Amino acid sequence: MVADRLSTTFAALADPTRRAILGRLSRGETSVMELAKPFKMSLPAISKHLKVLERAKLIVRSREAQWRPCRLHPEPLKDIAQWIEHYRRFWEESFDRLEVYLEQLQAREKKDARNK
Amino acid sequence: MVADRLSTTFAALADPTRRAILGRLSRGETSVMELAKPFKMSLPAISKHLKVLERAKLIVRSREAQWRPCRLHPEPLKDIAQWIEHYRRFWEESFDRLEVYLEQLQAREKKDARNK
């Protein structure tokens, strides 16, 4: 079964090392050697993670330069952001309810203070 | 190894059935029986998906009513939205670059039209 595109993106993001690699690439393109440095991992292990990110189209590896720099490819992240947007009202609603509750609490405390 | 919270959320979302279940719950709480209806899946298969969503804290199952309705729990989605926000400038930048290019193209076409 071919996984759908959103599932492939979510699966690629379900790993802290892969998210850290994207974080590094958000500061600019770099080589595999440079990417591997902050991790206590072998180059083959890092290469495996890069392949997952590449298949998910979250990174692009240049074929021009011999050091084949990796670059962030943000489009799949945009698709996820759009998917998640549908749910924004749910967490904002619960925040609104908390705010209303805090305002009521404050009003009650003021009233209590006046009645003392 | 205990997976970190973001990874657990991303992994739970890496499945079209689980995302469809969240989509259904965004229209209101409902029973497992109702959730299973649109899918060509056995109840145990749906239950497995619900357990993944529950472990990721993306849904909550009420213990009060006997039919144990499922409810959306949006907080982990909020965390993902915040994580992804860091990357927004990348896809907006590439959109800006496209816009500039299209404007230049249009300006050139107008100039060409005048020179004919």
mmCIF file of C-alpha atoms in Angstrom:
data_model
loop_
_atom_site.group_PDB
_atom_site.id
_atom_site.type_symbol
_atom_site.label_atom_id
_atom_site.label_comp_id
_atom_site.label_asym_id
_atom_site.label_seq_id
_atom_site.Cartn_x
_atom_site.Cartn_y
_atom_site.Cartn_z
ATOM 1 C CA MET A 1 0.000 0.000 0.000
ATOM 2 C CA VAL A 2 1.326 3.413 -0.902
ATOM 3 C CA ALA A 3 1.048 5.723 2.090
ATOM 4 C CA ASP A 4 -0.756 8.992 1.406
ATOM 5 C CA ARG A 5 1.348 12.134 1.386
ATOM 6 C CA LEU A 6 0.164 13.582 4.715
ATOM 7 C CA SER A 7 0.826 10.250 6.453
ATOM 8 C CA THR A 8 4.328 10.113 4.979
ATOM 9 C CA THR A 9 5.051 13.628 6.246
ATOM 10 C CA PHE A 10 3.681 12.926 9.744
ATOM 11 C CA ALA A 11 5.666 9.657 9.943
ATOM 12 C CA ALA A 12 8.872 11.440 8.903
ATOM 13 C CA LEU A 13 8.322 14.036 11.651
ATOM 14 C CA ALA A 14 7.705 11.391 14.336
ATOM 15 C CA ASP A 15 11.377 11.266 15.283
ATOM 16 C CA PRO A 16 13.372 13.766 17.382
ATOM 17 C CA THR A 17 16.587 13.357 15.329
ATOM 18 C CA ARG A 18 14.769 14.059 12.074
ATOM 19 C CA ARG A 19 13.098 17.131 13.587
ATOM 20 C CA ALA A 20 16.500 18.307 14.866
ATOM 21 C CA ILE A 21 17.938 17.904 11.346
ATOM 22 C CA LEU A 22 15.124 20.094 9.980
ATOM 23 C CA GLY A 23 15.856 22.599 12.750
ATOM 24 C CA ARG A 24 19.511 22.720 11.684
ATOM 25 C CA LEU A 25 18.550 23.139 8.008
ATOM 26 C CA SER A 26 16.234 26.019 8.922
ATOM 27 C CA ARG A 27 19.482 27.929 9.600
ATOM 28 C CA GLY A 28 20.794 27.217 6.072
ATOM 29 C CA GLU A 29 21.847 24.382 3.772
ATOM 30 C CA THR A 30 24.706 22.173 4.876
ATOM 31 C CA SER A 31 26.538 18.891 4.258
ATOM 32 C CA VAL A 32 25.745 15.468 5.721
ATOM 33 C CA MET A 33 29.013 15.635 7.685
ATOM 34 C CA GLU A 34 27.970 18.924 9.303
ATOM 35 C CA LEU A 35 24.471 17.591 9.991
ATOM 36 C CA ALA A 36 25.875 14.507 11.719
ATOM 37 C CA LYS A 37 28.139 16.486 14.096
ATOM 38 C CA PRO A 38 25.708 17.298 16.946
ATOM 39 C CA PHE A 39 24.378 13.704 17.073
ATOM 40 C CA LYS A 40 26.031 10.725 18.698
ATOM 41 C CA MET A 41 25.268 8.692 15.602
ATOM 42 C CA SER A 42 27.166 6.993 12.813
ATOM 43 C CA LEU A 43 27.062 8.531 9.342
ATOM 44 C CA PRO A 44 25.005 5.579 8.011
ATOM 45 C CA ALA A 45 22.433 6.142 10.779
ATOM 46 C CA ILE A 46 22.179 9.823 9.852
ATOM 47 C CA SER A 47 21.976 8.918 6.154
ATOM 48 C CA LYS A 48 18.996 6.678 6.913
ATOM 49 C CA HIS A 49 17.197 9.583 8.602
ATOM 50 C CA LEU A 50 18.046 11.835 5.644
ATOM 51 C CA LYS A 51 16.561 9.273 3.259
ATOM 52 C CA VAL A 52 13.292 9.274 5.221
ATOM 53 C CA LEU A 53 13.212 13.086 5.095
ATOM 54 C CA GLU A 54 14.067 13.047 1.381
ATOM 55 C CA ARG A 55 11.324 10.530 0.555
ATOM 56 C CA ALA A 56 8.872 12.743 2.471
ATOM 57 C CA LYS A 57 10.127 15.684 0.357
ATOM 58 C CA LEU A 58 11.020 17.594 3.541
ATOM 59 C CA ILE A 59 14.594 18.015 2.343
ATOM 60 C CA VAL A 60 16.268 18.233 -1.048
ATOM 61 C CA ARG A 61 19.834 17.093 -1.724
ATOM 62 C CA SER A 62 21.635 19.033 -4.378
ATOM 63 C CA ARG A 63 23.207 16.939 -7.146
ATOM 64 C CA GLU A 64 25.293 19.840 -8.379
ATOM 65 C CA ALA A 65 28.050 20.212 -5.820
ATOM 66 C CA GLN A 66 30.149 17.167 -4.933
ATOM 67 C CA TRP A 67 29.428 17.614 -1.202
ATOM 68 C CA ARG A 68 25.677 17.347 -2.039
ATOM 69 C CA PRO A 69 24.353 19.924 0.448
ATOM 70 C CA CYS A 70 20.966 19.305 2.080
ATOM 71 C CA ARG A 71 18.316 21.961 1.948
ATOM 72 C CA LEU A 72 14.957 22.360 3.703
ATOM 73 C CA HIS A 73 11.928 21.875 1.433
ATOM 74 C CA PRO A 74 9.051 23.398 3.410
ATOM 75 C CA GLU A 75 6.023 22.563 1.225
ATOM 76 C CA PRO A 76 4.943 19.369 3.077
ATOM 77 C CA LEU A 77 5.073 21.358 6.347
ATOM 78 C CA LYS A 78 2.711 23.887 4.797
ATOM 79 C CA ASP A 79 0.242 21.084 3.992
ATOM 80 C CA ILE A 80 0.368 19.902 7.602
ATOM 81 C CA ALA A 81 -0.123 23.437 8.893
ATOM 82 C CA GLN A 82 -3.212 23.703 6.679
ATOM 83 C CA TRP A 83 -4.549 20.363 7.924
ATOM 84 C CA ILE A 84 -4.074 21.437 11.546
ATOM 85 C CA GLU A 85 -5.721 24.823 10.963
ATOM 86 C CA HIS A 86 -9.125 23.076 10.949
ATOM 87 C CA TYR A 87 -8.603 22.223 14.632
ATOM 88 C CA ARG A 88 -7.368 25.624 15.815
ATOM 89 C CA ARG A 89 -10.809 26.719 17.029
ATOM 90 C CA PHE A 90 -10.824 23.777 19.475
ATOM 91 C CA TRP A 91 -7.752 24.798 21.442
ATOM 92 C CA GLU A 92 -8.624 28.487 21.133
ATOM 93 C CA GLU A 93 -12.139 27.784 22.419
ATOM 94 C CA SER A 94 -10.795 26.018 25.488
ATOM 95 C CA PHE A 95 -8.469 28.969 26.052
ATOM 96 C CA ASP A 96 -11.447 31.358 25.727
ATOM 97 C CA ARG A 97 -13.383 29.345 28.299
ATOM 98 C CA LEU A 98 -10.426 29.556 30.706
ATOM 99 C CA GLU A 99 -10.258 33.324 30.177
ATOM 100 C CA VAL A 100 -13.990 33.742 30.904
ATOM 101 C CA TYR A 101 -13.583 31.627 34.039
ATOM 102 C CA LEU A 102 -10.635 33.732 35.254
ATOM 103 C CA GLU A 103 -12.569 36.953 34.620
ATOM 104 C CA GLN A 104 -15.528 35.635 36.607
ATOM 105 C CA LEU A 105 -13.200 34.590 39.414
ATOM 106 C CA GLN A 106 -11.613 38.042 39.491
ATOM 107 C CA ALA A 107 -15.028 39.783 39.508
ATOM 108 C CA ARG A 108 -16.153 37.584 42.391
ATOM 109 C CA GLU A 109 -12.993 38.318 44.379
ATOM 110 C CA LYS A 110 -13.479 42.076 43.881
ATOM 111 C CA LYS A 111 -17.095 41.792 45.051
ATOM 112 C CA ASP A 112 -16.023 39.774 48.087
ATOM 113 C CA ALA A 113 -13.373 42.375 48.925
ATOM 114 C CA ARG A 114 -15.974 45.175 48.759
ATOM 115 C CA ASN A 115 -18.367 43.273 51.037
ATOM 116 C CA LYS A 116 -15.757 42.760 53.749
ATOM 117 C CA MET B 1 12.789 3.961 25.031
ATOM 118 C CA VAL B 2 9.933 6.265 25.820
ATOM 119 C CA ALA B 3 9.006 8.296 22.746
ATOM 120 C CA ASP B 4 8.871 12.042 23.305
ATOM 121 C CA ARG B 5 5.463 13.672 23.247
ATOM 122 C CA LEU B 6 5.769 15.403 19.848
ATOM 123 C CA SER B 7 6.928 12.151 18.231
ATOM 124 C CA THR B 8 3.966 10.277 19.747
ATOM 125 C CA THR B 9 1.565 12.885 18.362
ATOM 126 C CA PHE B 10 3.132 12.870 14.886
ATOM 127 C CA ALA B 11 3.106 9.042 14.807
ATOM 128 C CA ALA B 12 -0.569 8.956 15.816
ATOM 129 C CA LEU B 13 -1.416 11.366 12.985
ATOM 130 C CA ALA B 14 0.500 9.324 10.384
ATOM 131 C CA ASP B 15 -2.575 7.299 9.474
ATOM 132 C CA PRO B 16 -5.552 8.364 7.320
ATOM 133 C CA THR B 17 -8.110 6.418 9.408
ATOM 134 C CA ARG B 18 -6.952 8.070 12.616
ATOM 135 C CA ARG B 19 -7.078 11.518 10.985
ATOM 136 C CA ALA B 20 -10.594 10.730 9.705
ATOM 137 C CA ILE B 21 -11.641 9.767 13.252
ATOM 138 C CA LEU B 22 -10.368 13.136 14.529
ATOM 139 C CA GLY B 23 -12.258 14.816 11.678
ATOM 140 C CA ARG B 24 -15.470 13.083 12.765
ATOM 141 C CA LEU B 25 -14.880 14.048 16.414
ATOM 142 C CA SER B 26 -14.372 17.679 15.393
ATOM 143 C CA ARG B 27 -18.132 17.629 14.693
ATOM 144 C CA GLY B 28 -18.928 16.452 18.233
ATOM 145 C CA GLU B 29 -18.396 13.573 20.660
ATOM 146 C CA THR B 30 -19.700 10.171 19.654
ATOM 147 C CA SER B 31 -19.588 6.423 20.396
ATOM 148 C CA VAL B 32 -17.126 3.858 19.052
ATOM 149 C CA MET B 33 -20.012 2.240 17.114
ATOM 150 C CA GLU B 34 -20.792 5.534 15.370
ATOM 151 C CA LEU B 35 -17.097 6.187 14.687
ATOM 152 C CA ALA B 36 -16.701 2.755 13.075
ATOM 153 C CA LYS B 37 -19.637 3.203 10.661
ATOM 154 C CA PRO B 38 -17.947 5.063 7.767
ATOM 155 C CA PHE B 39 -14.961 2.683 7.745
ATOM 156 C CA LYS B 40 -14.816 -0.773 6.238
ATOM 157 C CA MET B 41 -13.156 -2.038 9.382
ATOM 158 C CA SER B 42 -13.934 -4.361 12.243
ATOM 159 C CA LEU B 43 -14.670 -2.895 15.659
ATOM 160 C CA PRO B 44 -11.402 -4.330 17.074
ATOM 161 C CA ALA B 45 -9.461 -2.595 14.264
ATOM 162 C CA ILE B 46 -11.153 0.713 15.057
ATOM 163 C CA SER B 47 -10.540 0.157 18.779
ATOM 164 C CA LYS B 48 -6.832 -0.252 18.057
ATOM 165 C CA HIS B 49 -6.754 3.101 16.263
ATOM 166 C CA LEU B 50 -8.666 4.701 19.154
ATOM 167 C CA LYS B 51 -6.104 3.353 21.611
ATOM 168 C CA VAL B 52 -3.279 4.963 19.619
ATOM 169 C CA LEU B 53 -5.169 8.269 19.618
ATOM 170 C CA GLU B 54 -5.919 7.932 23.333
ATOM 171 C CA ARG B 55 -2.278 7.216 24.223
ATOM 172 C CA ALA B 56 -1.294 10.300 22.199
ATOM 173 C CA LYS B 57 -3.903 12.240 24.231
ATOM 174 C CA LEU B 58 -5.622 13.311 20.996
ATOM 175 C CA ILE B 59 -8.922 11.878 22.222
ATOM 176 C CA VAL B 60 -10.489 11.316 25.613
ATOM 177 C CA ARG B 61 -12.952 8.532 26.354
ATOM 178 C CA SER B 62 -15.534 9.364 28.971
ATOM 179 C CA ARG B 63 -15.833 6.854 31.823
ATOM 180 C CA GLU B 64 -19.119 8.295 33.010
ATOM 181 C CA ALA B 65 -21.660 7.134 30.438
ATOM 182 C CA GLN B 66 -21.886 3.413 29.687
ATOM 183 C CA TRP B 67 -21.465 4.027 25.950
ATOM 184 C CA ARG B 68 -18.126 5.749 26.726
ATOM 185 C CA PRO B 69 -18.272 8.549 24.154
ATOM 186 C CA CYS B 70 -15.047 9.726 22.507
ATOM 187 C CA ARG B 71 -14.134 13.362 22.521
ATOM 188 C CA LEU B 72 -11.448 15.363 20.721
ATOM 189 C CA HIS B 73 -8.609 16.572 22.983
ATOM 190 C CA PRO B 74 -6.920 19.295 20.916
ATOM 191 C CA GLU B 75 -3.909 20.210 23.097
ATOM 192 C CA PRO B 76 -1.327 17.967 21.343
ATOM 193 C CA LEU B 77 -2.424 19.494 18.015
ATOM 194 C CA LYS B 78 -1.714 22.911 19.445
ATOM 195 C CA ASP B 79 1.841 21.811 20.328
ATOM 196 C CA ILE B 80 2.374 20.603 16.758
ATOM 197 C CA ALA B 81 0.988 23.847 15.351
ATOM 198 C CA GLN B 82 3.480 25.745 17.516
ATOM 199 C CA TRP B 83 6.341 23.517 16.377
ATOM 200 C CA ILE B 84 5.430 24.076 12.725
ATOM 201 C CA GLU B 85 5.105 27.851 13.183
ATOM 202 C CA HIS B 86 8.913 28.098 13.236
ATOM 203 C CA TYR B 87 8.940 26.986 9.579
ATOM 204 C CA ARG B 88 6.157 29.225 8.291
ATOM 205 C CA ARG B 89 8.559 31.890 7.009
ATOM 206 C CA PHE B 90 10.096 29.291 4.659
ATOM 207 C CA TRP B 91 6.973 28.518 2.692
ATOM 208 C CA GLU B 92 5.823 32.132 2.857
ATOM 209 C CA GLU B 93 9.215 33.276 1.548
ATOM 210 C CA SER B 94 9.008 30.911 -1.413
ATOM 211 C CA PHE B 95 5.494 32.194 -2.067
ATOM 212 C CA ASP B 96 6.794 35.789 -1.918
ATOM 213 C CA ARG B 97 9.528 34.937 -4.403
ATOM 214 C CA LEU B 98 6.926 33.448 -6.756
ATOM 215 C CA GLU B 99 4.797 36.580 -6.422
ATOM 216 C CA VAL B 100 7.749 38.856 -7.253
ATOM 217 C CA TYR B 101 8.542 36.672 -10.268
ATOM 218 C CA LEU B 102 4.942 36.829 -11.526
ATOM 219 C CA GLU B 103 4.865 40.602 -11.105
ATOM 220 C CA GLN B 104 8.098 40.955 -13.097
ATOM 221 C CA LEU B 105 6.675 38.664 -15.777
ATOM 222 C CA GLN B 106 3.492 40.732 -15.990
ATOM 223 C CA ALA B 107 5.464 44.003 -16.176
ATOM 224 C CA ARG B 108 7.604 42.576 -18.988
ATOM 225 C CA GLU B 109 4.529 41.411 -20.903
ATOM 226 C CA LYS B 110 2.945 44.867 -20.615
ATOM 227 C CA LYS B 111 6.167 46.468 -21.876
ATOM 228 C CA ASP B 112 6.345 44.016 -24.759
ATOM 229 C CA ALA B 113 2.703 44.752 -25.639
ATOM 230 C CA ARG B 114 3.429 48.505 -25.712
ATOM 231 C CA ASN B 115 6.458 48.009 -27.953
ATOM 232 C CA LYS B 116 4.509 46.028 -30.557
#
